[in-house]
Every structure is written in C-alpha cells, then in structure tokens.
Short mmCIF file of C-alpha atoms in Angstrom, two decimals:
data_model
loop_
_atom_site.label_atom_id
_atom_site.label_comp_id
_atom_site.label_asym_id
_atom_site.label_seq_id
_atom_site.Cartn_x
_atom_site.Cartn_y
_atom_site.Cartn_z
CA MET A 7 0.38 -0.06 0.21
CA ALA A 8 0.38 3.33 -0.75
CA THR A 9 1.82 6.04 2.13
CA LEU A 10 0.29 9.68 1.58
CA LYS A 11 2.40 12.32 3.40
CA PRO A 12 1.66 15.24 5.05
CA ALA A 13 1.35 18.69 3.41
CA LYS A 14 4.67 21.02 2.68
CA ALA A 15 3.67 23.76 4.03
CA PRO A 16 1.60 26.51 1.44
CA GLY A 17 4.47 28.66 -1.06
CA ASP A 18 3.27 32.52 -1.18
CA SER A 19 1.33 32.05 -4.54
CA LEU A 20 1.95 34.35 -7.93
CA LYS A 21 0.01 37.11 -9.43
CA ASP A 22 -2.64 35.30 -11.59
CA LYS A 23 -1.28 38.32 -14.52
CA LEU A 24 2.07 35.84 -14.15
CA ILE A 25 0.40 32.72 -14.97
CA ARG A 26 -1.48 34.20 -18.37
CA HIS A 27 1.94 35.88 -19.48
CA ALA A 28 3.66 32.63 -19.45
CA LEU A 29 0.35 30.58 -20.95
CA GLU A 30 -0.37 33.31 -23.58
CA ARG A 31 2.85 34.16 -24.91
CA ARG A 32 3.92 33.18 -28.22
CA LEU A 33 6.33 32.61 -31.14
CA ASN A 34 6.89 35.52 -33.25
CA ARG A 35 7.63 34.24 -36.46
CA ALA A 36 10.29 35.05 -39.21
CA SER A 37 9.06 38.17 -41.41
CA ALA A 38 10.89 36.86 -44.62
CA PRO A 39 8.21 36.78 -47.39
CA VAL A 40 7.32 33.13 -49.06
CA PRO A 41 8.50 32.47 -51.96
CA ALA A 42 5.41 31.15 -54.70
CA LEU A 43 4.68 27.46 -55.31
CA GLY A 44 7.69 27.10 -58.03
CA ALA A 45 9.76 30.06 -57.80
CA ALA A 46 12.94 29.71 -58.79
CA ALA A 47 15.58 31.13 -55.28
CA PRO A 48 18.69 32.97 -56.35
CA ALA A 49 21.66 30.55 -55.64
CA SER A 50 23.42 31.70 -53.51
CA ALA A 51 20.00 33.16 -51.17
CA PRO A 52 20.65 31.13 -47.69
CA VAL A 53 18.09 28.96 -47.19
CA PRO A 54 16.09 30.00 -43.20
CA ASP A 55 17.41 28.31 -39.85
CA ALA A 56 13.64 27.50 -39.71
CA HIS A 57 13.63 25.48 -42.82
CA CYS A 58 16.69 22.92 -42.09
CA ARG A 59 17.05 23.52 -38.45
CA PHE A 60 14.74 21.33 -36.19
CA ASP A 61 15.99 23.56 -32.87
CA GLN A 62 14.63 26.61 -34.83
CA HIS A 63 11.45 24.72 -35.55
CA PRO A 64 8.16 26.84 -35.54
CA ALA A 65 6.61 23.31 -33.56
CA TYR A 66 9.66 22.95 -30.79
CA GLN A 67 9.68 27.17 -30.49
CA GLN A 68 6.78 26.96 -28.54
CA LEU A 69 7.55 24.80 -26.67
CA ARG A 70 10.42 25.84 -24.75
CA ILE A 71 8.14 29.51 -24.35
CA ILE A 72 5.47 26.84 -22.55
CA ASN A 73 8.27 24.52 -20.73
CA ASP A 74 10.48 27.59 -20.01
CA GLY A 75 7.35 29.82 -17.89
CA ALA A 76 6.61 27.18 -16.04
CA ALA A 77 10.02 26.29 -15.22
CA ARG A 78 9.92 30.02 -14.61
CA LEU A 79 7.05 29.96 -12.34
CA GLY A 80 8.48 26.77 -10.94
CA VAL A 81 6.43 24.47 -12.46
CA ALA A 82 7.84 21.17 -12.99
CA ASN A 83 7.43 18.80 -15.97
CA PRO A 84 4.41 16.38 -14.76
CA PHE A 85 5.36 13.77 -17.68
CA PHE A 86 7.59 11.14 -18.46
CA LYS A 87 7.86 10.32 -14.56
CA VAL A 88 9.60 6.29 -14.81
CA HIS A 89 6.79 4.26 -13.30
CA GLU A 90 9.55 1.00 -11.94
CA GLY A 91 6.84 -2.05 -11.78
CA SER A 92 3.31 -3.02 -12.88
CA ALA A 93 1.45 -0.38 -12.19
CA ALA A 94 -2.75 -0.78 -11.60
CA ALA A 95 -3.97 0.78 -7.20
CA SER A 96 -0.02 1.43 -6.85
CA THR A 97 2.76 2.34 -8.81
CA ARG A 98 6.56 2.18 -7.75
CA ILE A 99 8.52 5.70 -8.82
CA GLY A 100 11.78 6.76 -8.21
CA GLY A 101 12.41 3.76 -5.06
CA GLU A 102 9.59 4.81 -3.41
CA ARG A 103 5.61 3.15 -3.83
CA TYR A 104 2.91 6.12 -4.87
CA LEU A 105 -1.30 5.68 -5.01
CA ASN A 106 -2.00 5.61 -8.01
CA PHE A 107 -4.61 6.95 -10.50
CA SER A 108 -2.91 7.31 -13.44
CA SER A 109 -3.16 3.97 -15.76
CA TYR A 110 -5.92 2.42 -17.69
CA ASN A 111 -5.44 -1.08 -15.87
CA TYR A 112 -9.32 -0.84 -15.11
CA LEU A 113 -8.81 -4.58 -14.01
CA SER A 114 -5.39 -4.80 -13.10
CA LEU A 115 -5.65 -8.24 -15.89
CA SER A 116 -1.53 -6.41 -16.54
CA GLY A 117 0.17 -8.06 -13.70
CA ASP A 118 -2.00 -10.81 -14.06
CA PRO A 119 -0.31 -14.06 -13.09
CA VAL A 120 -1.91 -15.91 -15.34
CA VAL A 121 -1.76 -13.29 -18.15
CA ALA A 122 1.56 -12.33 -17.39
CA GLN A 123 1.88 -17.06 -17.63
CA ALA A 124 0.16 -17.12 -20.94
CA ALA A 125 2.30 -14.25 -22.97
CA LYS A 126 6.20 -16.45 -21.64
CA ASP A 127 4.24 -19.58 -22.56
CA ALA A 128 3.80 -17.41 -26.66
CA ILE A 129 7.85 -16.22 -26.14
CA ASP A 130 8.69 -19.41 -25.18
CA ARG A 131 6.81 -21.61 -28.64
CA TYR A 132 6.94 -18.81 -30.78
CA GLY A 133 9.43 -15.86 -29.83
CA THR A 134 9.01 -12.50 -29.75
CA SER A 135 8.65 -11.30 -33.45
CA VAL A 136 6.73 -12.57 -36.14
CA SER A 137 9.35 -10.58 -38.01
CA ALA A 138 6.77 -9.88 -40.96
CA SER A 139 3.78 -9.11 -41.86
CA ARG A 140 0.93 -10.68 -41.28
CA LEU A 141 -0.26 -11.04 -44.85
CA VAL A 142 3.04 -13.08 -45.40
CA SER A 143 4.88 -15.02 -43.18
CA GLY A 144 3.66 -13.65 -40.33
CA GLU A 145 0.92 -14.44 -39.26
CA ARG A 146 0.30 -17.13 -36.04
CA PRO A 147 -2.30 -19.22 -34.71
CA ILE A 148 -2.86 -16.61 -31.25
CA HIS A 149 -3.24 -13.87 -34.27
CA ARG A 150 -6.54 -16.06 -36.09
CA ALA A 151 -7.22 -17.44 -31.65
CA LEU A 152 -7.29 -13.22 -30.53
CA GLU A 153 -9.47 -12.08 -33.24
CA GLN A 154 -12.05 -15.26 -33.24
CA ALA A 155 -12.73 -14.37 -29.40
CA LEU A 156 -13.29 -10.37 -30.36
CA ALA A 157 -15.23 -11.63 -32.96
CA GLU A 158 -17.54 -13.64 -30.51
CA LEU A 159 -17.14 -10.76 -27.88
CA TYR A 160 -19.94 -8.44 -29.96
CA ASP A 161 -20.77 -10.69 -31.48
CA VAL A 162 -20.13 -10.10 -35.80
CA ASP A 163 -17.77 -12.05 -38.62
CA ASP A 164 -14.98 -11.64 -37.94
CA ALA A 165 -12.77 -9.46 -36.02
CA ILE A 166 -8.67 -7.92 -37.40
CA THR A 167 -5.68 -6.29 -34.81
CA PHE A 168 -3.56 -3.88 -35.30
CA VAL A 169 -0.09 -3.19 -34.06
CA SER A 170 -1.32 0.35 -32.63
CA GLY A 171 -4.49 1.18 -31.12
CA HIS A 172 -3.62 4.96 -32.01
CA ALA A 173 -2.63 3.74 -35.90
CA THR A 174 -6.15 1.56 -36.21
CA ASN A 175 -7.96 4.51 -35.88
CA VAL A 176 -5.63 6.45 -38.26
CA SER A 177 -5.23 3.66 -40.52
CA THR A 178 -9.00 2.28 -41.18
CA ILE A 179 -10.48 5.49 -41.05
CA GLY A 180 -8.01 6.87 -43.61
CA HIS A 181 -8.42 4.09 -45.75
CA LEU A 182 -12.05 2.95 -46.68
CA PHE A 183 -13.06 6.57 -46.92
CA GLY A 184 -12.77 9.90 -48.87
CA PRO A 185 -13.25 13.43 -50.66
CA ASN A 186 -16.17 12.35 -52.16
CA ASP A 187 -17.61 10.88 -47.98
CA LEU A 188 -18.09 12.98 -45.60
CA ILE A 189 -17.68 12.06 -41.67
CA LEU A 190 -19.68 13.74 -38.54
CA HIS A 191 -18.13 12.72 -34.66
CA ASP A 192 -18.19 14.20 -31.34
CA GLU A 193 -16.85 17.49 -30.54
CA LEU A 194 -15.02 15.92 -27.91
CA ILE A 195 -13.40 12.42 -30.54
CA HIS A 196 -10.14 11.19 -30.10
CA ASN A 197 -6.98 12.35 -31.94
CA SER A 198 -6.68 9.30 -33.63
CA VAL A 199 -10.23 9.97 -35.24
CA LEU A 200 -9.49 13.40 -36.43
CA GLN A 201 -6.19 12.12 -37.64
CA GLY A 202 -7.88 9.25 -40.00
CA ILE A 203 -10.51 11.72 -41.22
CA GLN A 204 -7.53 14.22 -42.12
CA LEU A 205 -5.51 10.99 -44.25
CA ALA A 206 -9.19 10.40 -45.85
CA GLY A 207 -9.61 13.05 -47.15
CA ALA A 208 -13.12 13.03 -46.59
CA ARG A 209 -15.28 16.71 -45.67
CA ARG A 210 -15.06 17.21 -41.13
CA LEU A 211 -18.44 17.67 -40.04
CA SER A 212 -18.29 17.81 -35.35
CA PHE A 213 -21.37 18.01 -33.72
CA PRO A 214 -21.97 19.25 -29.84
CA HIS A 215 -21.15 16.52 -27.26
CA ASN A 216 -24.00 13.68 -27.44
CA ASP A 217 -26.02 16.27 -29.52
CA ALA A 218 -28.08 13.52 -31.55
CA ALA A 219 -30.59 16.22 -32.41
CA ALA A 220 -28.08 17.98 -33.52
CA LEU A 221 -26.57 15.64 -35.68
CA ASP A 222 -29.96 14.35 -36.30
CA GLU A 223 -30.55 18.33 -37.85
CA LEU A 224 -26.74 18.03 -39.31
CA LEU A 225 -27.85 14.60 -41.89
CA THR A 226 -30.47 16.31 -42.94
CA ARG A 227 -28.73 17.93 -44.34
CA GLU A 228 -25.70 16.92 -45.38
CA ARG A 229 -26.64 13.13 -45.88
CA ARG A 230 -28.29 14.02 -49.41
CA GLY A 231 -24.50 16.11 -51.14
CA PHE A 232 -21.62 12.88 -49.86
CA GLU A 233 -21.99 9.12 -51.11
CA ARG A 234 -20.28 7.62 -48.25
CA VAL A 235 -21.44 9.28 -44.47
CA LEU A 236 -19.47 7.82 -41.46
CA ILE A 237 -20.86 8.70 -37.57
CA VAL A 238 -17.25 8.16 -35.15
CA LEU A 239 -18.05 7.96 -31.11
CA GLU A 240 -17.04 7.06 -28.57
CA GLY A 241 -17.81 4.82 -25.48
CA ILE A 242 -16.53 7.00 -22.57
CA TYR A 243 -15.08 9.89 -23.45
CA SER A 244 -11.40 9.45 -22.11
CA MET A 245 -11.36 13.46 -20.44
CA ASP A 246 -14.47 13.21 -19.18
CA GLY A 247 -16.08 9.67 -18.49
CA ASP A 248 -19.10 10.37 -19.68
CA TYR A 249 -21.11 8.34 -23.32
CA PRO A 250 -23.92 8.52 -25.67
CA ASP A 251 -26.96 7.65 -26.17
CA LEU A 252 -25.93 4.78 -28.61
CA PRO A 253 -29.69 3.87 -29.64
CA ALA A 254 -30.22 7.12 -30.76
CA PHE A 255 -27.94 7.09 -32.51
CA VAL A 256 -27.89 3.76 -33.88
CA GLU A 257 -31.61 4.79 -35.41
CA LEU A 258 -30.08 7.96 -36.85
CA LYS A 259 -27.64 5.95 -38.86
CA ARG A 260 -30.72 3.61 -40.20
CA ARG A 261 -33.26 6.50 -41.17
CA HIS A 262 -30.53 8.69 -43.18
CA GLN A 263 -28.29 5.49 -43.97
CA CYS A 264 -25.33 6.17 -42.46
CA PHE A 265 -21.64 4.03 -41.71
CA LEU A 266 -22.17 4.17 -36.97
CA MET A 267 -18.47 3.78 -35.95
CA VAL A 268 -18.39 3.59 -31.81
CA ASP A 269 -14.39 3.32 -30.63
CA GLU A 270 -14.49 1.02 -26.98
CA ALA A 271 -11.47 2.12 -26.19
CA HIS A 272 -12.28 2.55 -22.53
CA SER A 273 -15.28 1.27 -22.04
CA LEU A 274 -14.72 -2.48 -23.14
CA GLY A 275 -14.73 -3.62 -18.91
CA VAL A 276 -15.96 -0.29 -17.85
CA MET A 277 -20.11 -0.95 -19.21
CA GLY A 278 -21.98 -3.75 -18.71
CA ALA A 279 -22.70 -6.56 -15.52
CA ARG A 280 -19.86 -8.60 -17.19
CA GLY A 281 -17.54 -5.55 -18.96
CA HIS A 282 -18.39 -6.47 -22.29
CA GLY A 283 -18.75 -2.64 -22.79
CA ILE A 284 -21.39 0.14 -23.98
CA ARG A 285 -23.25 -2.61 -26.35
CA GLU A 286 -23.84 -4.64 -22.98
CA HIS A 287 -24.66 -1.99 -21.30
CA PHE A 288 -27.73 -0.73 -23.69
CA GLY A 289 -28.40 -4.78 -25.31
CA LEU A 290 -27.83 -4.05 -28.34
CA ALA A 291 -27.33 -6.90 -30.93
CA GLY A 292 -23.78 -7.29 -32.83
CA ASP A 293 -24.78 -5.83 -36.17
CA ASP A 294 -26.63 -3.19 -34.63
CA VAL A 295 -22.93 -0.91 -35.09
CA ASP A 296 -21.44 -1.30 -38.69
CA ILE A 297 -17.46 -0.53 -37.23
CA TRP A 298 -16.45 -1.46 -33.14
CA MET A 299 -13.10 -0.26 -32.65
CA GLY A 300 -11.06 -1.06 -29.57
CA THR A 301 -8.01 -0.54 -27.94
CA LEU A 302 -6.40 -4.40 -26.33
CA SER A 303 -3.48 -2.06 -23.95
CA LYS A 304 -6.64 -1.05 -21.49
CA THR A 305 -8.51 -3.40 -20.02
CA LEU A 306 -7.22 -6.15 -22.03
CA ALA A 307 -3.43 -5.83 -20.80
CA GLY A 308 -1.44 -5.89 -23.76
CA CYS A 309 -0.96 -2.87 -26.68
CA GLY A 310 -2.69 -2.60 -30.36
CA GLY A 311 -6.44 -1.28 -31.75
CA TYR A 312 -8.59 -3.93 -33.07
CA ILE A 313 -12.03 -3.98 -36.00
CA ALA A 314 -14.46 -6.49 -35.31
CA GLY A 315 -17.92 -5.61 -38.11
CA GLU A 316 -18.51 -7.30 -40.58
CA THR A 317 -16.67 -9.94 -43.38
CA ALA A 318 -16.55 -7.35 -46.32
CA LEU A 319 -15.19 -5.28 -43.55
CA VAL A 320 -12.50 -7.06 -41.80
CA GLU A 321 -11.49 -8.86 -45.05
CA HIS A 322 -11.54 -5.07 -47.20
CA LEU A 323 -8.94 -4.20 -44.37
CA LYS A 324 -6.64 -7.14 -44.19
CA PHE A 325 -5.46 -7.38 -47.70
CA LEU A 326 -6.17 -3.73 -48.61
CA ALA A 327 -5.47 -1.24 -45.99
CA PRO A 328 -2.37 -0.15 -45.97
CA GLY A 329 -1.42 0.75 -42.11
CA PHE A 330 -2.22 -3.05 -41.61
CA LEU A 331 -0.58 -5.00 -44.83
CA TYR A 332 2.54 -2.94 -43.94
CA SER A 333 3.38 -3.38 -41.32
CA VAL A 334 4.47 -5.96 -38.74
CA GLY A 335 2.14 -8.45 -37.99
CA MET A 336 1.51 -8.48 -33.64
CA PRO A 337 3.99 -9.54 -31.32
CA PRO A 338 3.12 -13.34 -30.01
CA PRO A 339 3.18 -12.28 -26.34
CA VAL A 340 0.94 -9.52 -26.88
CA ALA A 341 -1.62 -11.85 -28.62
CA ALA A 342 -0.79 -13.79 -26.09
CA ALA A 343 -1.65 -11.35 -23.38
CA SER A 344 -4.71 -9.65 -24.93
CA LEU A 345 -6.40 -13.01 -25.12
CA ALA A 346 -5.02 -14.31 -21.61
CA ALA A 347 -7.04 -11.40 -20.34
CA LEU A 348 -10.28 -11.16 -22.47
CA GLN A 349 -10.60 -14.79 -21.18
CA ARG A 350 -9.69 -13.53 -17.94
CA LEU A 351 -13.23 -10.91 -18.41
CA HIS A 352 -15.71 -13.41 -18.10
CA GLU A 353 -13.33 -15.47 -15.50
CA VAL A 354 -13.88 -12.13 -12.96
CA PRO A 355 -17.37 -10.05 -13.78
CA ASP A 356 -16.31 -9.25 -9.31
CA ARG A 357 -13.80 -7.17 -10.37
CA VAL A 358 -16.23 -5.38 -13.17
CA ARG A 359 -18.94 -4.92 -9.92
CA THR A 360 -15.93 -3.94 -7.99
CA LEU A 361 -14.90 -0.79 -10.05
CA GLN A 362 -18.48 0.77 -10.79
CA GLN A 363 -18.83 0.51 -7.31
CA ARG A 364 -16.10 2.79 -6.87
CA GLY A 365 -15.92 4.64 -9.52
CA GLN A 366 -19.62 5.87 -7.59
CA ALA A 367 -17.29 6.20 -4.33
CA PHE A 368 -15.30 8.23 -6.29
CA LEU A 369 -18.72 10.37 -7.79
CA ALA A 370 -20.51 11.02 -5.39
CA GLN A 371 -17.56 11.59 -2.64
CA ALA A 372 -16.14 14.17 -4.69
CA ARG A 373 -18.95 15.92 -5.71
CA ALA A 374 -19.80 16.76 -2.11
CA GLU A 375 -16.14 18.14 -0.90
CA GLY A 376 -16.92 21.04 -4.20
CA ILE A 377 -14.86 18.88 -7.12
CA ASP A 378 -15.70 19.77 -10.58
CA THR A 379 -16.42 16.69 -12.01
CA GLY A 380 -18.20 18.15 -15.44
CA THR A 381 -20.47 15.49 -16.81
CA SER A 382 -18.46 12.10 -15.26
CA THR A 383 -20.70 9.25 -14.77
CA GLY A 384 -18.69 7.11 -12.37
CA LEU A 385 -17.60 4.60 -14.30
CA ALA A 386 -13.69 4.48 -14.53
CA VAL A 387 -12.23 7.49 -15.69
CA ILE A 388 -13.24 11.10 -13.77
CA PRO A 389 -11.88 14.69 -14.26
CA ALA A 390 -11.13 17.35 -11.41
CA ILE A 391 -11.32 19.80 -13.43
CA ILE A 392 -9.26 22.65 -12.85
CA GLY A 393 -10.01 26.02 -15.60
CA ASN A 394 -5.81 26.38 -16.09
CA SER A 395 -2.83 24.20 -16.30
CA ILE A 396 -0.64 26.28 -14.45
CA LYS A 397 -2.84 25.19 -11.47
CA ALA A 398 -3.10 22.30 -12.79
CA ALA A 399 0.00 21.05 -13.23
CA ARG A 400 0.95 21.54 -9.74
CA LEU A 401 -1.72 20.67 -8.40
CA SER A 402 -0.73 16.86 -10.12
CA ALA A 403 2.85 17.79 -7.98
CA ALA A 404 1.05 18.69 -4.83
CA LEU A 405 -0.34 15.18 -4.55
CA PHE A 406 2.30 13.55 -5.36
CA ASP A 407 4.73 15.45 -2.79
CA ARG A 408 1.66 13.42 -0.60
CA GLY A 409 2.05 10.74 -2.10
CA LEU A 410 -0.83 10.67 -5.04
CA ASN A 411 0.84 9.86 -8.24
CA VAL A 412 -2.78 11.41 -10.71
CA GLN A 413 -1.53 13.39 -14.09
CA PRO A 414 -2.80 16.47 -15.43
CA ILE A 415 -4.47 17.17 -18.46
CA LEU A 416 -3.69 20.73 -20.17
CA HIS A 417 -4.35 23.54 -23.15
CA PRO A 418 -4.26 22.18 -25.77
CA ALA A 419 -5.81 17.67 -24.61
CA VAL A 420 -8.08 20.46 -23.40
CA PRO A 421 -9.30 23.86 -23.90
CA GLU A 422 -7.37 25.94 -21.25
CA GLN A 423 -10.57 26.58 -18.64
CA SER A 424 -11.06 22.91 -18.93
CA ALA A 425 -7.39 21.27 -18.03
CA ARG A 426 -7.53 18.62 -15.42
CA LEU A 427 -6.91 16.23 -13.07
CA ARG A 428 -8.18 12.88 -14.73
CA PHE A 429 -8.49 10.14 -12.03
CA PHE A 430 -8.04 6.67 -13.67
CA ILE A 431 -10.37 4.31 -11.27
CA CYS A 432 -9.00 0.46 -10.84
CA SER A 433 -10.38 -2.33 -9.61
CA GLU A 434 -7.67 -2.62 -7.25
CA HIS A 435 -8.80 0.59 -6.10
CA SER A 436 -9.52 0.26 -2.13
CA GLU A 437 -12.92 2.19 -0.22
CA ALA A 438 -9.96 4.09 1.96
CA ASP A 439 -8.03 4.45 -1.26
CA ILE A 440 -10.98 6.09 -2.82
CA ARG A 441 -11.59 8.02 0.88
CA ASP A 442 -7.83 9.26 1.17
CA ALA A 443 -7.04 10.24 -2.93
CA VAL A 444 -10.75 12.35 -2.55
CA GLN A 445 -8.93 14.37 0.37
CA LEU A 446 -6.16 14.94 -0.93
CA THR A 447 -6.96 16.70 -3.78
CA ALA A 448 -9.71 18.20 -2.26
CA GLN A 449 -7.70 19.82 0.58
CA GLU A 450 -4.72 20.51 -2.36
CA ILE A 451 -7.35 22.96 -4.52
CA ARG A 452 -8.88 24.72 -1.19
CA ARG A 453 -4.53 25.79 -0.75
CA LEU A 454 -4.14 26.46 -4.17
#
C-alpha cells in the first residue's frame, strides 16, 4: 500500500497576470516573404535556419516557450515519470510507492499471473516477434484466436488486430473513406479519429457533445451531398468519463443510411454487468454498429487495437489497408496476453462490479467535496476540472508530494478553461484509497 504524506507548507501565490503571461506568449514568426510555389530562389540566397534546423522549428520553439515559462513559475514537468513495475492501484516511482490513479489498467489484468504466464508461454513457442507482416509470413495461430474471441465478444462475423490503437483509427478511417465522403464526429472525439479523417481527405463536421438531435439536423441537411457518410462516437469519452445514448445514434444511422463507428477504448471492461462494453450496457445487437473499434492496451492488458464487424469490412482491411498490410504482425506475447485478458474478463465479473462501485464512490465523494467532475458518470474516468493549466500542474505536483500519482491534462489537450486532473479508477482500489484520494485532492484544491 502506498504511504500518503503530510502536506508541504504552502508557498507564496503568484499573480494571475504572470500566469496568464506565461500561457499566452507566442512565438514571433519570421516575417521574411515566402516564395510562391515553383518560384526559383537565387542560387546564392541562404536557406533560413527555420527550414533546416529542428531546434528552429516553430512548434518546437513554442514548446520551449511553454516549458521555460512553467519553469520560471516553479512548475516542474509532470510528464514521463518512470514507473518501476506494474502499475494498477499503486505504483513505484523513484524507489517510493504511490497511490496511483494514472493507469488505465481497469481490471488489473496487466500483472495478473494468468495473463503474464500466457505471454511467457507465447515467447517460448513463437519467439518475441513474428518478423514479417501478417499477409506474407507473420501469421500465427495466436492472432486468429484473439480475433475470433473479439468477434465472439461483439457477436459479429470477424475482427482484425493492429499493432497500435492510434493507428487502428488512422488506418481504418483513412482507408475506407475518401474525398467524396462525409465524416461526422462528436466534438470531443479522440485525436486518432481526426488524423484518420485528415488522411481520408473526407469532409469533416463535428456536432455538440452527445447531442443526437444536433447530429440529426446535420444529417438532414448534408447527407444527400455525399457518397458514404460515417458517424464516429466513443463508448466512454477519455477526458470526461461520460458516454453517448448509443440507441439514439443507431436509429439516426439507420434512418439516414450511414455507417456508425464506436471507439470502445475506455468502455470495454468498464460498462455492462460483465464488462462487455457499451453494447451490453444498452442491450444492443452486434450488427447495430457497423464498425466496433477498441484498444488492447487498457482492459486487455496488451498493446494495439482492433476492428470488429462484418466479413466484408474485415477482409477489406486485411488485404488492402496499408496500416495493416505493410506493418509487422503483432508480437506473439502481446497477442497472447490480450487473449488471456479477454478470457479472464469472462471469469472475473466481480472485478467489473468492484470497479463500477469504486468509480461511483469516487464520483459521489468528489462532488460532495465541491470538486468539479464535469459530466463524468463515474465509470472509471473521473476528471477534477481546475480551469487553469498552471494550477492543474501545481495540483498534480502537490498530490505527488503527498504520495498520490495523478496526471494533469493541460491545454491544448483540452481547452485552457477545462484543464484538469484525470483520475483512472481500477478494480484494486480499496474504499480507503478512494476516500484518501478525494480528501487529499479537495485539501490541495483549497490550498491553491
């Protein structure tokens, strides 16, 4: 059990104008004129440093401004802490143990002895890499076993696994849709979906968060101007911890003849009586959604992503999607760990119940303490919205000093006024862990 520490004496507060100044500083870009495309520059003209040095790249310069400003305000970089073992309810950093709310090991299956042994056995049998793409000579029985188990979970024809969760969305959306198509997404959708839309070259429109009526209006106005239309939602939104009224969106996709894609990265293992996700939560059929997407790195204790759906969808991706076709196959120990975790999911419904109970307890106690939890439903992801990136970083550092590890989410990952700490709940958190985390957070918020 992590040992929580007493509060440090508060330091002198800094003026708000200094904080705003540090956050609002922007890089002054060079004012030299840019030649038109195709225009030849004089052979003797020097190439500007910004065009041939990484340390002069505008994005890097902006990063340095932000980091230097934070350092002057006494705010340490909260990222890239080195965890020295498996991370679930607790973790070890710098030789000390911390109560941990920064890992999405929701059912504590990463570190589960059965899952770990499956990975070790796969190494002994298949090695650490398949050393080829799946299409040519990288196919192993463990790949197909995992994909068949995923298809059974969703009650659909088939599934395909990718070596990266982010790349799963990029590859799938980028390959299946094109310039004549329209993609409509919730305004809080994950970056991987946005990157996939950019690759596809499709027209992109967002609709207000979880607002089916607004989407209906968009579809009524726009649907007939495009060939294929895709609607993309998340099962649980990773920054806010809420979820859509999925049956309402299923009705819309049918009425407007669209495809519907649901990203279950954070809802598998978390929603539903058995942890089978948002489909189980609402009692939907597998084919109510055209493209089921998820990651293997959260509940399923591995790394990578998957797409589940009808045969035509999966075969299309297996034979033609560049992100699968030209990528090495998933390492056998990773596939074996995720398959074992999926099997364990069926065996440990008590962990799902405990996770849901702990999440509800955290949410109720946090609200009672006056912590702004936004629209979270208490299903594993619960924000503490602070409304200022510097304050969020300071709050994270103060809690770390007291033995609690929780990461800040800062601008531009969220709007500046929505900067927050994001608490991930797992099934190993005890009632005392929840109580201590909420009380410490409330104390340190009042001290800011």
